[in-house]
Amino acid sequence: MPSLLNVRGLTKRFAGLVALSDVSFELERGEILGLIGPNGAGKTTLINMISGTLSATDGDVTFDGCDLKRLPAYRRARLGIGRTFQIMRPFPGLSVLDNVAVGALFGTGGGDHNLPRARRVASEKLEFVGLAHRANQRAEALGGPDRKRLELAKALAMNPRMLLLDEVMAGLNLVEIEAVIAMIKKVRDQGISILVIEHVMKAIRSLSDRLLVLHHGEKIAEGAPEQVLRDPQVVEAYLGRRRA
Amino acid sequence: MVMAAAPWIASPSLIQFGISTLLLATLAQSWNIIGGYAGYASFGNSVFYGLGSYGTAIAMVQWHLPFGVGLALGAVLAVAFAVVLGLPVLRLRGHYFAICTLALAEVMIAIVSNVDIAGRNTGLVLPLLRGDALFYEMAFGLLVLTTLAVLWIARSRFGYGLMSIRENEEAAAVLGVDTTLYKVLAFALSGFFAALAGGIHAYWITFLDPVSAFDIGLNVKMIIMAVFGGPGSILGPVVGAFLLSGISEVLSTEISNLAGLFFGVVIVIAVVFMPRGLADLGRRFKQFGWHYFAENVRVHRL
Amino acid sequence: MSLLWQVVVNGILLGGLYALMALGLALVWGVLNIVNLAHGALIMLGAYVCYYLFTGLSIDPFVALPLTMLALFAFGYLLQRYLLNLVIRAPMFNTLLITFGIDVVLTYLAQIAFSADFRTINPTYAGDNFALFGAAVPVVRLLAFAVALALTIILWLFLARTRLGRAIRATAQNLIAARLYGVEPRRVYALTFGLGAALAGAAGGLYGVVSQVNPYIGTSLTAKSFAIAIIGGLESPLGVIAGGLFLGIVESLTALYIGPTYADVASFGILVLVLIVRPTGLLGRTT
């Protein structure tokens, strides 16, 4: 079966700076692909280019046979691409429930046009991530870990076929990390393919079916986690960085 | 109900005040759509008001068409303007959008002053229709219509989309909201109601000239009223309009300068102590009491 | 041909004053991220201060300028320190609104205090001209231009070379980092706003000499200053000078070739175009 996401030769150049250089890989259906690399390697840039937040200087991105090249972010979202942001972007003045409802109203296929039904879906997603007790609070009142949960719930409410997660575990303690890992696995079991950026090594090791390593905007390794993490290039890239 | 019956029982000057205030409330409510719900603070809605006025006037004076057609023409002009100029201008954020719309408003005055069909600088005189009561009912009906529109927006998928744009436009886009389309729709809707208000106003006062039709001061008034009452709420702008108009009217009879000064002071105090308007104050006063005001300052000060 | 030259000269002289007008606004906007809708009112106040120093104490307006600037500086400092600092972390729209409210208050207070009559500052040399390659150059306009240019350069040097100037720029870039270096934001903010007000005051004094003043000139001057600041680009004082000169010349030419009533259309029309096409201004950097 053809892969869900096909990235070929993706390149991003800012004035004088090459953020991403000729990156190619595939994401299979039902797979969890971990994306790692030192800070500044270009991981978030890559996700931005897949979700449409940033335009590509060069290269192709194909999602389920669809060429994403000229599609604006909202059209890609409606194709079924969901993402979370590393620097979280809640809707601060709206309630937690309404935050998630937006995802249900506008997600894959244009979302649900029925507001009460969308809010019910939102409720379910809040249950799933463990935020149901805060449904009526304003999003701005939420603390760090809860905001991460909200990000995830919003993306899930879209009913995506592929989820791009950008450091959902930063700043969480060990217990919370375990909970998130379990959540992500459950999401995959529902049939959603996932691309995860993470710095917490233990988590990414247990989550990922495969790993992809970026360094200075280039892909330097790809394959099974145990293999990749022993690759001398990868180790060198991380020399001096923390290992969990 | 009481309000609808007012023209039959109130004094003429009160009715006149009523008509003015109803139209202002409609403007504030129309601004609410683009400024309160979509979060794009337009300082140029006076353009729509003016287009509505001139559309109606030109249709009636130059082409001798009935009022209804004139109103429709004004509305069409406004919506066309909103769509054509909205597309490039709505790409701007925050301050820049505000300034650009203000600049557009200024430009429109000058352009209309030089167009023959609009009577250039001297303006147009419309046919007279006696009976303020009729205008009152029209203005009242328009306000109800606009408020119902806002009510619908608040509880619809469209409204959720607008609010998501207001709260975080990038996040809205990746969730699947077509931000450009929605912004332009909000702008057009806002313009539509403002134009209708302008049309009614033109017919009522029977005289129109560029500077007063596109009165920049209107922008300020409608924004203050909407913000004071509560942007993004359903009744906030209406309450704000009536409250501020009423107090201003009372003060005007005393000393006219004082009314203006009063507005300014109210704005300053309101922005510091209740930046989210009366609607928010009403909702949270029960919870916080007087701390509400102190809290607003604490959160926003340097 | 000589008419064209005259118009260009007029435009340049006007442009210098325009640049000074916009300078204070651009400074406050760039550093404090405050869009000051009361800027025109500050210019208006500066004009009145200068006017009363002239008529009351017989101080030549150009000599009175430093005093005017000092007065406006103090006013601006207090305004920022005790009022604007209260809303500075609120959404930007709030500062827009509050400065608008301040503008209204100042305008009405001015009307109560000074009446709505037009006033001009008329030193004895007000009518003198001298010839520059066939164009008549009013002495006062030339002096105003020179002062405007001088103040702009002084500001630029101040920001670039002095410790306080650098502190201001640092605060603009990164409030938290600046704090770590011992910069006290409340005072720096107030100082910056005071500086902006002082510049507005100077512009007002000069404006009072070359044109007429009444309490209501504030609004259109604010709008004009915005146009200049945005068209020129907020990045540096140089951009503001460019914007001022550009607009001055454009308005002069428009008044001559199309009609005097179109001068404003030209300015604001260009503003709209710049905002749509190149929001960073003619001289600004594109990211």
Coordinates of N, CA and C in Angstrom, one line a residue, chain C residues 4-120:
Chain C
L4 N 7.7 74.7 -11.2 CA 8.0 73.3 -10.7 C 9.0 73.3 -9.6
W5 N 10.1 74.1 -9.8 CA 11.2 74.2 -8.8 C 10.6 74.8 -7.5
Q6 N 9.8 75.8 -7.6 CA 9.2 76.4 -6.4 C 8.4 75.3 -5.7
V7 N 7.6 74.6 -6.4 CA 6.8 73.6 -5.8 C 7.7 72.5 -5.1
V8 N 8.8 72.1 -5.8 CA 9.7 71.1 -5.2 C 10.3 71.7 -3.9
V9 N 10.7 72.9 -4.0 CA 11.3 73.5 -2.8 C 10.3 73.6 -1.6
N10 N 9.1 74.0 -2.0 CA 8.0 74.0 -0.9 C 7.9 72.6 -0.3
G11 N 7.9 71.6 -1.2 CA 7.7 70.2 -0.8 C 8.8 69.8 0.1
I12 N 10.0 70.2 -0.2 CA 11.2 69.7 0.7 C 11.1 70.4 2.0
L13 N 10.8 71.7 2.0 CA 10.7 72.4 3.3 C 9.5 71.8 4.1
L14 N 8.4 71.6 3.5 CA 7.3 70.9 4.2 C 7.7 69.6 4.7
G15 N 8.4 68.9 3.9 CA 8.8 67.5 4.2 C 9.7 67.4 5.5
G16 N 10.6 68.4 5.6 CA 11.4 68.4 6.8 C 10.5 68.5 8.1
L17 N 9.5 69.4 8.0 CA 8.7 69.6 9.2 C 7.8 68.3 9.4
Y18 N 7.4 67.7 8.3 CA 6.6 66.5 8.4 C 7.4 65.4 9.1
A19 N 8.7 65.3 8.7 CA 9.6 64.3 9.2 C 9.7 64.5 10.8
L20 N 9.8 65.7 11.2 CA 9.9 65.9 12.6 C 8.6 65.5 13.3
M21 N 7.5 65.8 12.7 CA 6.2 65.5 13.3 C 6.1 64.0 13.5
A22 N 6.5 63.3 12.5 CA 6.4 61.8 12.6 C 7.4 61.2 13.5
L23 N 8.5 61.9 13.7 CA 9.6 61.2 14.5 C 9.2 60.7 15.8
G24 N 8.5 61.6 16.6 CA 8.1 61.2 17.9 C 7.2 60.0 17.9
L25 N 6.3 60.0 16.9 CA 5.4 58.9 16.8 C 6.1 57.6 16.5
A26 N 7.0 57.7 15.6 CA 7.8 56.5 15.2 C 8.6 56.0 16.4
L27 N 9.2 56.9 17.1 CA 10.0 56.5 18.3 C 9.2 55.7 19.3
V28 N 8.0 56.3 19.6 CA 7.2 55.6 20.6 C 6.6 54.3 20.1
W29 N 6.3 54.3 18.8 CA 5.8 53.1 18.2 C 6.8 52.0 18.2
G30 N 8.0 52.4 17.7 CA 9.0 51.4 17.5 C 9.5 50.8 18.8
V31 N 9.7 51.7 19.8 CA 10.3 51.2 21.1 C 9.2 50.6 22.0
L32 N 8.1 51.4 22.2 CA 7.1 50.9 23.2 C 6.0 50.2 22.6
N33 N 6.0 50.1 21.3 CA 4.8 49.4 20.6 C 3.5 50.1 21.0
I34 N 3.6 51.4 21.2 CA 2.4 52.1 21.5 C 2.0 53.0 20.3
V35 N 0.8 52.7 19.8 CA 0.3 53.5 18.6 C -0.4 54.7 19.2
N36 N 0.2 55.9 19.2 CA -0.3 57.0 20.0 C -1.2 57.9 19.2
L37 N -2.5 57.6 19.4 CA -3.5 58.4 18.6 C -3.6 59.9 19.2
A38 N -2.9 60.1 20.3 CA -2.9 61.5 20.8 C -1.7 62.3 20.3
H39 N -1.0 61.7 19.4 CA 0.3 62.4 19.0 C 0.0 63.8 18.5
G40 N -1.0 63.9 17.6 CA -1.4 65.2 17.0 C -1.7 66.2 18.1
A41 N -2.4 65.7 19.2 CA -2.8 66.6 20.2 C -1.5 67.1 20.9
L42 N -0.5 66.3 21.1 CA 0.7 66.7 21.7 C 1.4 67.8 20.8
I43 N 1.3 67.6 19.5 CA 1.8 68.6 18.6 C 1.1 70.0 18.8
M44 N -0.2 69.8 18.9 CA -1.1 71.0 19.1 C -0.7 71.7 20.4
L45 N -0.5 70.9 21.5 CA -0.1 71.5 22.7 C 1.2 72.2 22.6
G46 N 2.1 71.6 21.9 CA 3.4 72.2 21.7 C 3.3 73.6 21.1
A47 N 2.4 73.6 20.1 CA 2.2 74.9 19.4 C 1.7 76.0 20.3
Y48 N 0.7 75.6 21.2 CA 0.2 76.6 22.1 C 1.2 77.0 23.1
V49 N 2.0 76.1 23.6 CA 3.0 76.5 24.6 C 3.9 77.5 24.0
C50 N 4.4 77.2 22.8 CA 5.3 78.1 22.1 C 4.6 79.5 21.8
Y51 N 3.3 79.4 21.5 CA 2.5 80.6 21.2 C 2.5 81.5 22.4
Y52 N 2.2 80.9 23.6 CA 2.0 81.7 24.8 C 3.4 82.2 25.3
L53 N 4.4 81.5 25.0 CA 5.8 82.0 25.4 C 6.1 83.2 24.5
F54 N 5.6 83.1 23.3 CA 5.9 84.2 22.4 C 5.1 85.5 22.7
T55 N 3.8 85.3 22.8 CA 2.9 86.4 23.0 C 3.0 86.9 24.5
G56 N 3.2 86.0 25.4 CA 3.2 86.4 26.8 C 4.5 86.9 27.3
L57 N 5.6 86.2 26.9 CA 6.9 86.5 27.4 C 7.8 87.1 26.3
S58 N 7.3 87.3 25.2 CA 8.0 87.8 24.0 C 9.3 87.0 23.7
I59 N 9.2 85.8 23.9 CA 10.4 84.9 23.6 C 10.3 84.5 22.1
D60 N 11.3 84.7 21.3 CA 11.3 84.3 20.0 C 11.0 82.8 19.9
P61 N 10.1 82.4 19.0 CA 9.7 81.0 18.9 C 10.8 80.0 18.8
F62 N 11.9 80.3 18.0 CA 13.0 79.4 17.9 C 13.8 79.3 19.1
V63 N 13.8 80.4 19.9 CA 14.5 80.3 21.2 C 13.6 79.6 22.2
A64 N 12.3 79.7 22.0 CA 11.4 79.1 23.0 C 11.2 77.6 22.8
L65 N 11.7 77.1 21.6 CA 11.6 75.7 21.3 C 12.1 74.7 22.4
P66 N 13.3 75.0 22.9 CA 13.8 74.1 24.0 C 12.9 74.1 25.2
L67 N 12.4 75.2 25.5 CA 11.5 75.3 26.7 C 10.2 74.5 26.4
T68 N 9.7 74.7 25.2 CA 8.5 73.9 24.8 C 8.8 72.4 24.9
M69 N 9.9 72.0 24.4 CA 10.2 70.6 24.4 C 10.3 70.1 25.8
L70 N 10.9 70.9 26.7 CA 11.0 70.5 28.1 C 9.6 70.3 28.7
A71 N 8.8 71.3 28.4 CA 7.4 71.2 29.0 C 6.7 69.9 28.5
L72 N 6.8 69.7 27.2 CA 6.1 68.5 26.7 C 6.8 67.2 27.1
F73 N 8.1 67.3 27.3 CA 8.8 66.1 27.8 C 8.2 65.7 29.2
A74 N 8.1 66.7 30.1 CA 7.6 66.4 31.4 C 6.2 65.9 31.3
F75 N 5.4 66.5 30.5 CA 4.0 66.0 30.4 C 4.0 64.6 29.9
G76 N 4.7 64.3 28.8 CA 4.8 63.0 28.3 C 5.3 61.9 29.3
Y77 N 6.3 62.3 30.0 CA 6.9 61.4 31.0 C 5.8 61.0 32.0
L78 N 5.1 62.0 32.6 CA 4.1 61.7 33.6 C 3.0 60.9 33.0
L79 N 2.6 61.2 31.8 CA 1.5 60.5 31.1 C 1.8 59.0 31.0
Q80 N 3.0 58.8 30.6 CA 3.4 57.4 30.4 C 3.6 56.7 31.7
R81 N 4.3 57.4 32.6 CA 4.6 56.7 33.9 C 3.3 56.4 34.7
Y82 N 2.4 57.3 34.7 CA 1.2 57.1 35.6 C -0.1 56.6 34.9
L83 N -0.1 56.7 33.6 CA -1.3 56.3 33.0 C -1.1 55.2 32.0
L84 N -0.2 55.4 31.0 CA 0.0 54.5 29.9 C 0.6 53.2 30.4
N85 N 1.5 53.3 31.4 CA 2.1 52.1 31.9 C 1.1 51.1 32.5
L86 N -0.1 51.6 32.8 CA -1.1 50.7 33.4 C -1.7 49.8 32.4
V87 N -1.6 50.1 31.1 CA -2.3 49.3 30.1 C -1.3 48.6 29.1
I88 N 0.0 48.8 29.4 CA 0.9 48.4 28.4 C 1.0 47.0 28.1
R89 N 0.6 46.1 29.0 CA 0.6 44.7 28.7 C -0.7 44.2 28.2
A90 N -1.6 45.1 28.0 CA -2.9 44.6 27.5 C -2.8 44.5 26.0
P91 N -3.8 43.9 25.3 CA -3.8 43.8 23.9 C -3.6 45.2 23.2
M92 N -2.9 45.3 22.1 CA -2.5 46.5 21.5 C -3.7 47.4 21.3
F93 N -4.8 46.8 21.0 CA -6.0 47.6 20.7 C -6.3 48.5 21.9
N94 N -6.0 48.1 23.1 CA -6.3 48.9 24.3 C -5.5 50.2 24.3
T95 N -4.3 50.1 23.9 CA -3.5 51.3 23.9 C -4.0 52.3 22.8
L96 N -4.5 51.7 21.8 CA -5.0 52.5 20.7 C -6.2 53.3 21.3
L97 N -7.1 52.6 22.0 CA -8.3 53.2 22.5 C -7.9 54.2 23.6
I98 N -7.0 53.9 24.5 CA -6.7 54.8 25.6 C -6.1 56.1 25.0
T99 N -5.2 56.0 24.0 CA -4.6 57.2 23.5 C -5.6 58.0 22.8
F100 N -6.6 57.3 22.2 CA -7.7 58.0 21.6 C -8.4 58.8 22.6
G101 N -8.7 58.2 23.7 CA -9.4 58.9 24.8 C -8.6 60.1 25.3
I102 N -7.3 59.9 25.4 CA -6.5 61.0 25.8 C -6.6 62.2 24.8
D103 N -6.6 61.8 23.5 CA -6.7 62.8 22.5 C -7.9 63.6 22.6
V104 N -9.0 62.9 22.9 CA -10.3 63.6 23.0 C -10.2 64.6 24.2
V105 N -9.7 64.1 25.3 CA -9.6 64.9 26.5 C -8.8 66.1 26.3
L106 N -7.6 65.9 25.7 CA -6.7 67.1 25.4 C -7.3 68.1 24.5
T107 N -8.0 67.6 23.5 CA -8.6 68.5 22.5 C -9.7 69.4 23.2
Y108 N -10.5 68.7 24.0 CA -11.6 69.5 24.6 C -11.0 70.4 25.7
L109 N -10.0 70.0 26.4 CA -9.4 70.9 27.4 C -8.8 72.1 26.7
A110 N -8.2 71.8 25.6 CA -7.6 72.9 24.8 C -8.6 73.9 24.4
Q111 N -9.8 73.3 23.9 CA -10.8 74.2 23.5 C -11.3 75.1 24.6
I112 N -11.5 74.5 25.7 CA -12.0 75.3 26.9 C -11.0 76.3 27.3
A113 N -9.7 75.9 27.2 CA -8.6 76.9 27.7 C -8.3 77.9 26.7
F114 N -8.2 77.5 25.4 CA -7.7 78.5 24.4 C -8.7 79.0 23.4
S115 N -9.9 78.5 23.5 CA -11.0 78.8 22.5 C -10.6 78.3 21.1
A116 N -11.6 78.3 20.2 CA -11.4 77.6 19.0 C -10.8 78.5 17.9
D117 N -10.4 79.7 18.3 CA -9.8 80.6 17.3 C -8.5 80.1 16.7
F118 N -8.3 80.4 15.5 CA -7.0 80.1 14.9 C -5.9 81.1 15.4
R119 N -4.7 80.5 15.6 CA -3.7 81.4 16.0 C -2.4 81.1 15.2
T120 N -1.6 82.2 15.1 CA -0.3 81.9 14.4 C 0.8 82.6 15.2

